[in-house]
GROMACS .gro file of N, CA and C in nm:
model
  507
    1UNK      N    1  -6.841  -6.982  -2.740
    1UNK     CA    2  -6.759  -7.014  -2.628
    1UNK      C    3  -6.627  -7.077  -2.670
    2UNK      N    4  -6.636  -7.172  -2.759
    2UNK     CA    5  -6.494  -7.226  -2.825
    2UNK      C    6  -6.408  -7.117  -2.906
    3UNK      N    7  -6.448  -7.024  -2.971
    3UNK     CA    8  -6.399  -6.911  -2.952
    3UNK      C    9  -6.321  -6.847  -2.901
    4UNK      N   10  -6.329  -6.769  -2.755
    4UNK     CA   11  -6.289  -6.751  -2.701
    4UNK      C   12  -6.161  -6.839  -2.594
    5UNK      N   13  -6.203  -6.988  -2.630
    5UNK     CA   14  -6.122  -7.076  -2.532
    5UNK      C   15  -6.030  -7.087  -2.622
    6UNK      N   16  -6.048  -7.106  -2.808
    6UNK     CA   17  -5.940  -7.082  -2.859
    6UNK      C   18  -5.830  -6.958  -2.873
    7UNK      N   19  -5.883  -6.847  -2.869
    7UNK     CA   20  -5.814  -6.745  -2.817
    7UNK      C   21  -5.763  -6.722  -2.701
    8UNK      N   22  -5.761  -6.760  -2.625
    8UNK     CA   23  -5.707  -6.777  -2.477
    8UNK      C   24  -5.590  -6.863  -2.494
    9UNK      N   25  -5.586  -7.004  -2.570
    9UNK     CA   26  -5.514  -7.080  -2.573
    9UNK      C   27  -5.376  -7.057  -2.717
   10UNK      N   28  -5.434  -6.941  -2.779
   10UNK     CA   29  -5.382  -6.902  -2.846
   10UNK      C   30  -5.302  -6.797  -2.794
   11UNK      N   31  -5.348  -6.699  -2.714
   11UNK     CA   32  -5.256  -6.625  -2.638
   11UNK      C   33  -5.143  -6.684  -2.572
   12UNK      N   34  -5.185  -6.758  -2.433
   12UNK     CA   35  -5.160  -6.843  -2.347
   12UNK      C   36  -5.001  -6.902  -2.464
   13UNK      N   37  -5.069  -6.960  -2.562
   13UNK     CA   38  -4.938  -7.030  -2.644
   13UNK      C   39  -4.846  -6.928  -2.681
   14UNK      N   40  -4.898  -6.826  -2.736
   14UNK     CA   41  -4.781  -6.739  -2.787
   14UNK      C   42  -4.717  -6.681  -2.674
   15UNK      N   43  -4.788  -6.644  -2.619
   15UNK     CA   44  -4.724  -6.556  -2.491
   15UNK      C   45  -4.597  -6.646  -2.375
   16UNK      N   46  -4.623  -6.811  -2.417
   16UNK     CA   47  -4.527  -6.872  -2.334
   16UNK      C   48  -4.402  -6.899  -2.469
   17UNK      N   49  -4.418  -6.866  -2.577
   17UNK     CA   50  -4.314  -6.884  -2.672
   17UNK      C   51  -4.195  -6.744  -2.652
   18UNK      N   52  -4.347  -6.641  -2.648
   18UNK     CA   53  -4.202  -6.535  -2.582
   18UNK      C   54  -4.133  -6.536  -2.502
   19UNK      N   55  -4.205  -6.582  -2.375
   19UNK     CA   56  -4.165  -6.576  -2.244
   19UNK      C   57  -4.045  -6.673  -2.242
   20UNK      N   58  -4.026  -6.807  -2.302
   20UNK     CA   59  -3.927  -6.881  -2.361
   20UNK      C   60  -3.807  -6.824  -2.408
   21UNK      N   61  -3.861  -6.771  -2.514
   21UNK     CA   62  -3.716  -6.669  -2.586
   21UNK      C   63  -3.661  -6.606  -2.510
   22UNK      N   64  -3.725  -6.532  -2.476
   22UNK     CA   65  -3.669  -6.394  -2.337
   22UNK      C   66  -3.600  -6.469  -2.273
   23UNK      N   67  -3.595  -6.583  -2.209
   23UNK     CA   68  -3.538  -6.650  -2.078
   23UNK      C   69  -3.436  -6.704  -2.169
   24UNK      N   70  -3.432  -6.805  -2.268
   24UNK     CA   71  -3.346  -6.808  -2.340
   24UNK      C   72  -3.205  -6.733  -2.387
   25UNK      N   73  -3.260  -6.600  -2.433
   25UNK     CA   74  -3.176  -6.491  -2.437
   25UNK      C   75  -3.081  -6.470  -2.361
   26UNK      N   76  -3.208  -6.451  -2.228
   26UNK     CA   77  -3.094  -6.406  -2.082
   26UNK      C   78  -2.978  -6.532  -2.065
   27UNK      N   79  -3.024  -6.651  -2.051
   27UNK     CA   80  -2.932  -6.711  -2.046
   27UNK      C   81  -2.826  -6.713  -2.118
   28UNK      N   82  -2.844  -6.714  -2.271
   28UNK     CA   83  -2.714  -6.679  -2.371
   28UNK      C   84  -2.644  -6.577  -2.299
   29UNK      N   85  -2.702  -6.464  -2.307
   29UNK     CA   86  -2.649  -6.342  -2.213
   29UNK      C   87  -2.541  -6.359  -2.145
   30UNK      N   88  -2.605  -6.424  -2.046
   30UNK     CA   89  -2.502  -6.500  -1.913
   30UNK      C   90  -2.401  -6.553  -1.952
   31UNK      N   91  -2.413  -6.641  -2.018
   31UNK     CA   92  -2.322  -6.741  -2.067
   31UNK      C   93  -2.190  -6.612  -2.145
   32UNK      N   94  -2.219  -6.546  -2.191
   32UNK     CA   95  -2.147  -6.424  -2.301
   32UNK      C   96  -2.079  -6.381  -2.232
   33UNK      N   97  -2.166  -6.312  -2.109
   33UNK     CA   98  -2.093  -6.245  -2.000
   33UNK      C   99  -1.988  -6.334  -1.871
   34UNK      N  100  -2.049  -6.506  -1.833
   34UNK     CA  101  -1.956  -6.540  -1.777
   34UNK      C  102  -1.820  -6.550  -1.877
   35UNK      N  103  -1.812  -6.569  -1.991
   35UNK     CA  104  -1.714  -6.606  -2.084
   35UNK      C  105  -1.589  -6.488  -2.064
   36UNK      N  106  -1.625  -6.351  -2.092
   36UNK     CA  107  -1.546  -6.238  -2.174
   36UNK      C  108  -1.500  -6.217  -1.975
   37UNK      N  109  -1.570  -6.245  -1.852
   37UNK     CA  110  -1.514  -6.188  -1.751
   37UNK      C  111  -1.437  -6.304  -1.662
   38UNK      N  112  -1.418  -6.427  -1.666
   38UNK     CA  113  -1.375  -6.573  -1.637
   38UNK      C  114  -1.244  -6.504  -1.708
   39UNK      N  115  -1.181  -6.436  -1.792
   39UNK     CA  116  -1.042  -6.428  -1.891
   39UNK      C  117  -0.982  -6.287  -1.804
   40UNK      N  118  -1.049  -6.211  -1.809
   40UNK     CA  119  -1.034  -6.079  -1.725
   40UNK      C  120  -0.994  -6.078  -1.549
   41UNK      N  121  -1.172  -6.148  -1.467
   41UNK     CA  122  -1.124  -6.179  -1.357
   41UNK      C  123  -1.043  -6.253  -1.297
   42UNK      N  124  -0.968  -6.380  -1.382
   42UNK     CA  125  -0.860  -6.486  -1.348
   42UNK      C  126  -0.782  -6.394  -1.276
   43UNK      N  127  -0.737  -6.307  -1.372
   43UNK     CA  128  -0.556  -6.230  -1.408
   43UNK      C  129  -0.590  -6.104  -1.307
   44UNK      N  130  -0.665  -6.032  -1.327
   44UNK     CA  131  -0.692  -5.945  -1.216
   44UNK      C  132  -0.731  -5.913  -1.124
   45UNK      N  133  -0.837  -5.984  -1.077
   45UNK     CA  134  -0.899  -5.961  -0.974
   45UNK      C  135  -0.850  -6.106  -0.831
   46UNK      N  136  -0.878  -6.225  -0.922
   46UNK     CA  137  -0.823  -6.356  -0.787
   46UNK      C  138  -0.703  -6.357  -0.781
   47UNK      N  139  -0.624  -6.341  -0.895
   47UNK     CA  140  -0.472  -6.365  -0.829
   47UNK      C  141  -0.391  -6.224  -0.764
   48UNK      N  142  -0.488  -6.116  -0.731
   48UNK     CA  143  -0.423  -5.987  -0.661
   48UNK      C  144  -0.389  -6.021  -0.542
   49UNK      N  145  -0.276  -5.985  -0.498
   49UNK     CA  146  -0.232  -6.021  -0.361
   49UNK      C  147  -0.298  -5.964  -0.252
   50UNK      N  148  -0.341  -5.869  -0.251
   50UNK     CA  149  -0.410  -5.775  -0.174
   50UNK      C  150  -0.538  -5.835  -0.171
   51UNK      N  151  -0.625  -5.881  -0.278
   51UNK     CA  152  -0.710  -5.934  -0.316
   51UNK      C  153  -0.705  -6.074  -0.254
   52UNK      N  154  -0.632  -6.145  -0.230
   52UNK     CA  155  -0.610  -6.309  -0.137
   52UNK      C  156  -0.574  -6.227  -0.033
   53UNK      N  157  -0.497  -6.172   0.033
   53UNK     CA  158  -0.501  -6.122   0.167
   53UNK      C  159  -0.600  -6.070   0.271
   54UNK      N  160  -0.713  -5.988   0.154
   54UNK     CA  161  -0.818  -5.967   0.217
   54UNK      C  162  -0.939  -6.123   0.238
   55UNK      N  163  -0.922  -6.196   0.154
   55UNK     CA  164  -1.030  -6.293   0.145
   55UNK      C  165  -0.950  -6.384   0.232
   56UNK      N  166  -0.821  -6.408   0.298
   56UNK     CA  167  -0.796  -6.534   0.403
   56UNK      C  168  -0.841  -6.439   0.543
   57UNK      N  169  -0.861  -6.270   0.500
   57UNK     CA  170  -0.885  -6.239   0.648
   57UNK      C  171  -1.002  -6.264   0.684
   58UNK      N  172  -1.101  -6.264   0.595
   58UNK     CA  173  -1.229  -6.273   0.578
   58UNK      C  174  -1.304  -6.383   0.630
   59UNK      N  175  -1.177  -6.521   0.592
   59UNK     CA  176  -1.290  -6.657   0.595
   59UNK      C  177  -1.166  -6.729   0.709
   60UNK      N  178  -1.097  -6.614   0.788
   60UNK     CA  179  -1.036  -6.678   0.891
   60UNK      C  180  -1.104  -6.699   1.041
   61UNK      N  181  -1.131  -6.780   1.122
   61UNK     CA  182  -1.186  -6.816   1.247
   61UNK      C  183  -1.211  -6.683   1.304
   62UNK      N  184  -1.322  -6.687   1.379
   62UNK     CA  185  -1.354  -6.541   1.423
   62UNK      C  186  -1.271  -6.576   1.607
   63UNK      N  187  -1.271  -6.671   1.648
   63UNK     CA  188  -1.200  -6.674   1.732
   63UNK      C  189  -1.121  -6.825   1.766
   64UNK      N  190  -1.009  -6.832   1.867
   64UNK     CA  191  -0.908  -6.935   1.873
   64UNK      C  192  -0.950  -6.979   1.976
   65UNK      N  193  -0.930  -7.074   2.003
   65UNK     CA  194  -0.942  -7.138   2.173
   65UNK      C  195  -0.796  -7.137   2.229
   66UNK      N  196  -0.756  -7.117   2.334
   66UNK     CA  197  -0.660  -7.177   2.416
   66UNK      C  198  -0.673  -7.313   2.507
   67UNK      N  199  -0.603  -7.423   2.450
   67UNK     CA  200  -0.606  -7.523   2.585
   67UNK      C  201  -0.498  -7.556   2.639
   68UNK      N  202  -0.559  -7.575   2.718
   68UNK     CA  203  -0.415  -7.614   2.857
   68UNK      C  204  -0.356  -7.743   2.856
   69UNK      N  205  -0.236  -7.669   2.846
   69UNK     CA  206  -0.154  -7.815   2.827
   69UNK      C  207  -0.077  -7.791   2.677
   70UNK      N  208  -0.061  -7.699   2.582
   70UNK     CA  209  -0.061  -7.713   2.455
   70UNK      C  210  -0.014  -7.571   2.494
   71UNK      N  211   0.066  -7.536   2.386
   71UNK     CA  212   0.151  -7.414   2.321
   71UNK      C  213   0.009  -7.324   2.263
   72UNK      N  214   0.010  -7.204   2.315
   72UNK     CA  215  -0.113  -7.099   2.274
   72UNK      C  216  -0.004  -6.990   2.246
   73UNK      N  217   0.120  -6.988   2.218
   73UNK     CA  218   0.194  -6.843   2.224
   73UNK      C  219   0.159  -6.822   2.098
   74UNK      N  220   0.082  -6.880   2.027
   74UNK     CA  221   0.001  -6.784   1.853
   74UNK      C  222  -0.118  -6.725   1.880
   75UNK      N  223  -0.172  -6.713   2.020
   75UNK     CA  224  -0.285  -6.671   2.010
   75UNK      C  225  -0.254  -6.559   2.138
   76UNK      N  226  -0.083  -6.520   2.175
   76UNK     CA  227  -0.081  -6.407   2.244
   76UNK      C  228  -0.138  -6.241   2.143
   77UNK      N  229  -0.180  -6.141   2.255
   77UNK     CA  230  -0.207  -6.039   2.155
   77UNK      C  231  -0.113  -5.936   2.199
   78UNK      N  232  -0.086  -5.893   2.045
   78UNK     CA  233  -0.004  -5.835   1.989
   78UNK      C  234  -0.044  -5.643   1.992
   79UNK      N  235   0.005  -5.569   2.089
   79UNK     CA  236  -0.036  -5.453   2.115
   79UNK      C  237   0.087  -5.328   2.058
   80UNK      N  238   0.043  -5.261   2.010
   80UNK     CA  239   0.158  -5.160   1.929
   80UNK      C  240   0.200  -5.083   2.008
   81UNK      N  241   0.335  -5.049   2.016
   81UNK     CA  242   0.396  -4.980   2.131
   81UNK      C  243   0.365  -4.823   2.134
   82UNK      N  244   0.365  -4.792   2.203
   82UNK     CA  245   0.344  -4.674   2.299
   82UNK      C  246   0.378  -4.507   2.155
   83UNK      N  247   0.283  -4.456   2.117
   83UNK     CA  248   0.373  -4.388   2.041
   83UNK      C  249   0.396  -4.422   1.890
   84UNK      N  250   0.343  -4.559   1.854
   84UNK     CA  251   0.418  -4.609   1.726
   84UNK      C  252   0.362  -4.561   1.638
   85UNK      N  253   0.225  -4.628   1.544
   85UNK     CA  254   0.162  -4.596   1.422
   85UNK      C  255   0.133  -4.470   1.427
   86UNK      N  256   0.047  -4.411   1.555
   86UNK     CA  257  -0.022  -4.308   1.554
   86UNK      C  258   0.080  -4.183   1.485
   87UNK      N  259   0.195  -4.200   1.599
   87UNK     CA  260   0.284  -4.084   1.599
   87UNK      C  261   0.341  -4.060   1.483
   88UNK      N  262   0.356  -4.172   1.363
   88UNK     CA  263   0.430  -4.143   1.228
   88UNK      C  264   0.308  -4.044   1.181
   89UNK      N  265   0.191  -4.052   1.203
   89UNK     CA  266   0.086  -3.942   1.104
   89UNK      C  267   0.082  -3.837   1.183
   90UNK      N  268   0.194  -3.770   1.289
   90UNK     CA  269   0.175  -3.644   1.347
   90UNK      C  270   0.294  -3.558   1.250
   91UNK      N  271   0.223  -3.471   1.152
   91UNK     CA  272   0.335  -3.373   1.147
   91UNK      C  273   0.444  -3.337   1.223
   92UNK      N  274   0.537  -3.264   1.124
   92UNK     CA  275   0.620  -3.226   1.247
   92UNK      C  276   0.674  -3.042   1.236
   93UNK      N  277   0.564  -2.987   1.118
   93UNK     CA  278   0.580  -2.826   1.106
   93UNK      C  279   0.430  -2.774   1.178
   94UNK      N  280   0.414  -2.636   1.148
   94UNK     CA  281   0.307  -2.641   1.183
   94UNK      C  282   0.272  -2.627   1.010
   95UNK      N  283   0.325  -2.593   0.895
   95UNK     CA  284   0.302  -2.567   0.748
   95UNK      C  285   0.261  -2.711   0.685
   96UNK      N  286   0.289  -2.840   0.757
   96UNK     CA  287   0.279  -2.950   0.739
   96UNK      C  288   0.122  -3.006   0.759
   97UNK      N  289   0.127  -2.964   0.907
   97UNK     CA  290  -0.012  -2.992   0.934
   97UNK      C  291  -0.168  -2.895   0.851
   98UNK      N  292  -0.098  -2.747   0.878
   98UNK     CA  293  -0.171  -2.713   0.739
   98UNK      C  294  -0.260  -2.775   0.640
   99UNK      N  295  -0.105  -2.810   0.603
   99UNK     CA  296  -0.156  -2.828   0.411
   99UNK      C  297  -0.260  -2.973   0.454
  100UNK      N  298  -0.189  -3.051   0.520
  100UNK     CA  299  -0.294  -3.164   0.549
  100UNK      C  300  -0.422  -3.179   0.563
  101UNK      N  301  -0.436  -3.084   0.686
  101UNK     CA  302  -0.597  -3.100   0.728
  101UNK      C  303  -0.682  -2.957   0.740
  102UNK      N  304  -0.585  -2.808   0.734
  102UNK     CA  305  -0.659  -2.729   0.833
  102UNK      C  306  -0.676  -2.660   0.621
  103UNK      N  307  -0.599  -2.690   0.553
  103UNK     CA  308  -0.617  -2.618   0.429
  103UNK      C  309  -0.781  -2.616   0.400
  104UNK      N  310  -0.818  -2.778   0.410
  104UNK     CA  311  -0.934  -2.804   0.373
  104UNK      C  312  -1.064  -2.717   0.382
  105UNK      N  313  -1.059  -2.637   0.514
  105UNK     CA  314  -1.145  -2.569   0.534
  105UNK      C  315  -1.106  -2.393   0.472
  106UNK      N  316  -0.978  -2.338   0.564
  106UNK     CA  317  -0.928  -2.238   0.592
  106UNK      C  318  -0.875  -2.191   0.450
  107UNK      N  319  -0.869  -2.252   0.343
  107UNK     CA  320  -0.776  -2.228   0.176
  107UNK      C  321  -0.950  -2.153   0.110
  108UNK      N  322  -1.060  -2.252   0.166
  108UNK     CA  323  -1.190  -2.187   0.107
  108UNK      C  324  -1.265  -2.142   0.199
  109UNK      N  325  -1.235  -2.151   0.324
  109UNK     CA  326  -1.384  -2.040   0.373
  109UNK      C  327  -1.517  -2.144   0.381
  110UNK      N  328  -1.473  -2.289   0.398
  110UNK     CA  329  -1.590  -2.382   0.410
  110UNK      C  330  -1.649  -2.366   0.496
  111UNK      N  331  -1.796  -2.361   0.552
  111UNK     CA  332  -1.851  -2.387   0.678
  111UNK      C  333  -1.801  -2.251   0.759
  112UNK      N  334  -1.751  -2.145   0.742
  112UNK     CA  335  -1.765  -2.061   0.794
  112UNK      C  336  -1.602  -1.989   0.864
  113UNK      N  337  -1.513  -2.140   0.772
  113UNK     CA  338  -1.396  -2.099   0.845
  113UNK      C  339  -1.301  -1.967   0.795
  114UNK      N  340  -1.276  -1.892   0.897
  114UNK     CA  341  -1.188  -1.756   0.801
  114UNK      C  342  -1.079  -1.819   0.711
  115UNK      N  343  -1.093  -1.774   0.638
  115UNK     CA  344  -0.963  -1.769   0.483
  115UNK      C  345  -0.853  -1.750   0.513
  116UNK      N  346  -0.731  -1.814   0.477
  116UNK     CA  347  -0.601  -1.767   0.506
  116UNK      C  348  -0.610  -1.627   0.420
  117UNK      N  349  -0.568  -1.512   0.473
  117UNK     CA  350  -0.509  -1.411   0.384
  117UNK      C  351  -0.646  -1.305   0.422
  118UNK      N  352  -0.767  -1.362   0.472
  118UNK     CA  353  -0.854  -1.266   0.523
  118UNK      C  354  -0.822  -1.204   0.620
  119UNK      N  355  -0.748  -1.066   0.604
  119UNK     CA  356  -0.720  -0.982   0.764
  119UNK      C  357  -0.838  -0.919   0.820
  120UNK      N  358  -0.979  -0.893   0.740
  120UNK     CA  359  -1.063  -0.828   0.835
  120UNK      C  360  -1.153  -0.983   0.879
  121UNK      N  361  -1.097  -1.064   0.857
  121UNK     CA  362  -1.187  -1.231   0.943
  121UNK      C  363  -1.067  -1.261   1.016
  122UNK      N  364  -0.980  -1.243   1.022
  122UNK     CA  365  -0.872  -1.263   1.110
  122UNK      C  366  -0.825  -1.175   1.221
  123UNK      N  367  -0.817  -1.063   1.166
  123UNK     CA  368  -0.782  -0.952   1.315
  123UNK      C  369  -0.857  -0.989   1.429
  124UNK      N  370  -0.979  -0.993   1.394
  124UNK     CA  371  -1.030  -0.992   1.581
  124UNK      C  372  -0.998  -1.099   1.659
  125UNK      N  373  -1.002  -1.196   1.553
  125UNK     CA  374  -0.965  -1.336   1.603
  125UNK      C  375  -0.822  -1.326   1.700
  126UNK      N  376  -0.706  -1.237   1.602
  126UNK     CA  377  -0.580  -1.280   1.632
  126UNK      C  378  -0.546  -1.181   1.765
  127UNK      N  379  -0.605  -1.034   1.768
  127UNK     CA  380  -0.626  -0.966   1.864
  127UNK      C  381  -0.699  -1.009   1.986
  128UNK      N  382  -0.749  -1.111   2.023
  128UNK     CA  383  -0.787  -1.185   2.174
  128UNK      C  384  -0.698  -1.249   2.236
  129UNK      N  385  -0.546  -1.281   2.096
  129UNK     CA  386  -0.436  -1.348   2.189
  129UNK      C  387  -0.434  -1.467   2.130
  130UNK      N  388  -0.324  -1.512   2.186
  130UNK     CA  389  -0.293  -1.723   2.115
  130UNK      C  390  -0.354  -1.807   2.151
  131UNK      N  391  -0.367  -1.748   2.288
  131UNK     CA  392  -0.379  -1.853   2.432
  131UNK      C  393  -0.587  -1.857   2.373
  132UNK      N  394  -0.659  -1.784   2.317
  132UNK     CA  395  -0.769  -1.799   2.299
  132UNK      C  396  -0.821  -1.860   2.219
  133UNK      N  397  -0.695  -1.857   2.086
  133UNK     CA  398  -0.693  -1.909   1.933
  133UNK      C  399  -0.643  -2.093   1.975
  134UNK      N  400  -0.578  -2.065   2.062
  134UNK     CA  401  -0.550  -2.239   2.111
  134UNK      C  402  -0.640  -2.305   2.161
  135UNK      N  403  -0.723  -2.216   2.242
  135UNK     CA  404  -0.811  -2.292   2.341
  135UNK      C  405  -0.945  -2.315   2.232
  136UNK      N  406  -0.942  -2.246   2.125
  136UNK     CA  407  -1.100  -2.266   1.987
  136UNK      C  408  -0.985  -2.398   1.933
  137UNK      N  409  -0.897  -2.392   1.877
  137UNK     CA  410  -0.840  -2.554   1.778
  137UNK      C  411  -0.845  -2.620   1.920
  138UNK      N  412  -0.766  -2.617   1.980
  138UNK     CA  413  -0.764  -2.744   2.090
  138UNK      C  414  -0.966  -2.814   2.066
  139UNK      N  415  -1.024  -2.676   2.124
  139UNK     CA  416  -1.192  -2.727   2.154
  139UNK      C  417  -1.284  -2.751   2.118
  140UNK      N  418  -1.238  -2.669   1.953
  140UNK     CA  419  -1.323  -2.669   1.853
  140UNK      C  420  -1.372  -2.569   1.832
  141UNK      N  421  -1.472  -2.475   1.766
  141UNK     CA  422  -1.537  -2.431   1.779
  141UNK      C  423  -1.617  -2.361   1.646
  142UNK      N  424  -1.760  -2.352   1.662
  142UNK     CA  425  -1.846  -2.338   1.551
  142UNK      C  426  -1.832  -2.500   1.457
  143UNK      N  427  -1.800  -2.499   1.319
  143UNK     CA  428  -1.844  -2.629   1.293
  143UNK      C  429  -1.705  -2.663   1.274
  144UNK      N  430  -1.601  -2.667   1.328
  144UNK     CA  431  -1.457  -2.707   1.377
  144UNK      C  432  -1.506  -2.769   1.435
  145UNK      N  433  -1.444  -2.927   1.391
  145UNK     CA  434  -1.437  -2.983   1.563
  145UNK      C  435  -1.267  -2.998   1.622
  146UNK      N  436  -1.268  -3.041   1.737
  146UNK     CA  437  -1.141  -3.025   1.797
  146UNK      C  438  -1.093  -3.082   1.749
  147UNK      N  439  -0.965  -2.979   1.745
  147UNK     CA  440  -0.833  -3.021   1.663
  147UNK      C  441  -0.849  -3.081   1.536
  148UNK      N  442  -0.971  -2.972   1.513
  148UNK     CA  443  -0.968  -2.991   1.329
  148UNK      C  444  -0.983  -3.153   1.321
  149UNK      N  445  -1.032  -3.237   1.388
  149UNK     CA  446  -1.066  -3.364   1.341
  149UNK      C  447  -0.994  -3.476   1.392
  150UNK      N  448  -0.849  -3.412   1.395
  150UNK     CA  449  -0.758  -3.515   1.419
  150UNK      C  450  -0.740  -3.543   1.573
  151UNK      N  451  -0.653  -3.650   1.602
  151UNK     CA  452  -0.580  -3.698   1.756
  151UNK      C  453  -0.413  -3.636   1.734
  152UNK      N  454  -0.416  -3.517   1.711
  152UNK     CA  455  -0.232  -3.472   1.705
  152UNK      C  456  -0.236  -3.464   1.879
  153UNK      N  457  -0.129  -3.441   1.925
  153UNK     CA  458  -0.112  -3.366   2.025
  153UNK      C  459  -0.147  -3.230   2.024
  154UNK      N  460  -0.145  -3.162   2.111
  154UNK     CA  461  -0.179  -3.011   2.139
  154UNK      C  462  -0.061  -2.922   2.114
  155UNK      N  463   0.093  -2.971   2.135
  155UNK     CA  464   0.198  -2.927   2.109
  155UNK      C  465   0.148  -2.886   1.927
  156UNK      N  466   0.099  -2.968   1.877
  156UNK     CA  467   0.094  -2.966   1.723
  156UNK      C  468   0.007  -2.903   1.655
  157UNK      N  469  -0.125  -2.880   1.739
  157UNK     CA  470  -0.210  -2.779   1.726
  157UNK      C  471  -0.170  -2.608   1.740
  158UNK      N  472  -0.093  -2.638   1.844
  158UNK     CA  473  -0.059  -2.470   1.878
  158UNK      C  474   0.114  -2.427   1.786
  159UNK      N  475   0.137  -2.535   1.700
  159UNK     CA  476   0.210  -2.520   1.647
  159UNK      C  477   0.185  -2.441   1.457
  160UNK      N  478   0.052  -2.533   1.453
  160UNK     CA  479  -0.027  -2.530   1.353
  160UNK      C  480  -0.096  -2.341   1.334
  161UNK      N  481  -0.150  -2.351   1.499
  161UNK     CA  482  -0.181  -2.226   1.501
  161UNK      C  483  -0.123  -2.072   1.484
  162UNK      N  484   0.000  -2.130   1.533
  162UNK     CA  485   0.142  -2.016   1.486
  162UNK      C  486   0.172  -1.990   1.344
  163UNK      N  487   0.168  -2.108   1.275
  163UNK     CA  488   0.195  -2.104   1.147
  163UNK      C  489   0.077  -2.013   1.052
  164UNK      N  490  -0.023  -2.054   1.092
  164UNK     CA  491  -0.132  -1.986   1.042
  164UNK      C  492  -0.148  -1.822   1.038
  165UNK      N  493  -0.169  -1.756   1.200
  165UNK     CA  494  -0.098  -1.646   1.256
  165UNK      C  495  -0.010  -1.538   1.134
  166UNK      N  496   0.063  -1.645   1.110
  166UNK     CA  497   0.200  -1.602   1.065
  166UNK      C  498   0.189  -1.554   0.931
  167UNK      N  499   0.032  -1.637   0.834
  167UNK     CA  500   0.019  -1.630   0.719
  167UNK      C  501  -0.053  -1.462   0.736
  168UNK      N  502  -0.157  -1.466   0.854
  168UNK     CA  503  -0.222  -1.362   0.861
  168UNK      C  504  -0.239  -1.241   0.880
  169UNK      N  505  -0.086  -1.189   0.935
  169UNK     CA  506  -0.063  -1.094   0.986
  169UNK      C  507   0.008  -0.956   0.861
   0.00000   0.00000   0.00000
């Protein structure tokens, strides 16, 4: 029986000497690795401006109070005029809008869309008329979704669609 209790305690011992080292190790490890990235992340990563811009948006108040009696004109909201951001990302060819968004599909034949330059996937299409070819981009259709994805206007769609037309004929 002492035997065995010495072997147990003999395991038990060695097995916590490894288990020691190992943890040991890792920690050196750590220590190696906080060292070589503390020199790296200083310079690149905390002092990026973009990098502090995103982290004051982050750990800024999720909301303000207004009280009465006290100046709140920092906590008026600020609404973008009519037309502004959106409208700078509206093309203004229909060869423009193309290359942008409709290439993606229509340059390869993704998902089922006819190929620029395919006239027997294009004729029937273009033979139903504009007004039909407008009303599929405006609505979508098959795994198109409307207007190819985007919020253009419709002026820009059926502009898009001309251009296309134009490649196909």
């Amino acid at each position: 029986m002492s035997n065995t209790e010495s072997s147990d305690t003999h395991f038990f011992n060695s097995f916590s000497v490894v288990l020691g080292i190992l943890i040991l190790f890792a920690i050196i490890l750590f220590g190696i690795a906080r060292s070589i990235g503390a020199e790296t992340q200083g310079q690149g990563v905390l002092l990026d401006r973009l990098h502090l811009k995103e982290v004051q948006q982050n750990i800024a108040p999720f909301a303000r109070v207004a009280i009465a009696g006290k100046d709140n004109s920092a906590l008026a909201i600020v609404t973008a005029p009519a037309g502004g951001a959106a409208g700078a990302d509206v093309p203004t060819t229909g060869e423009q809008a193309f290359t942008k968004v409709c290439s993606a599909c229509h340059s390869t034949g993704v998902n089922g869309a006819p190929k620029i330059g395919d006239h027997a996937a294009w004729g029937p299409r273009i033979a139903q008329g504009k007004d039909t070819l407008y009303k599929s981009a405006i609505g979508g259709k098959g795994n198109m979704p409307p207007k190819g994805g985007t919020t253009w206007p419709d002026a820009t769609i059926r502009m898009t669609v001309d251009y296309m037309m134009s490649l196909n004929k």
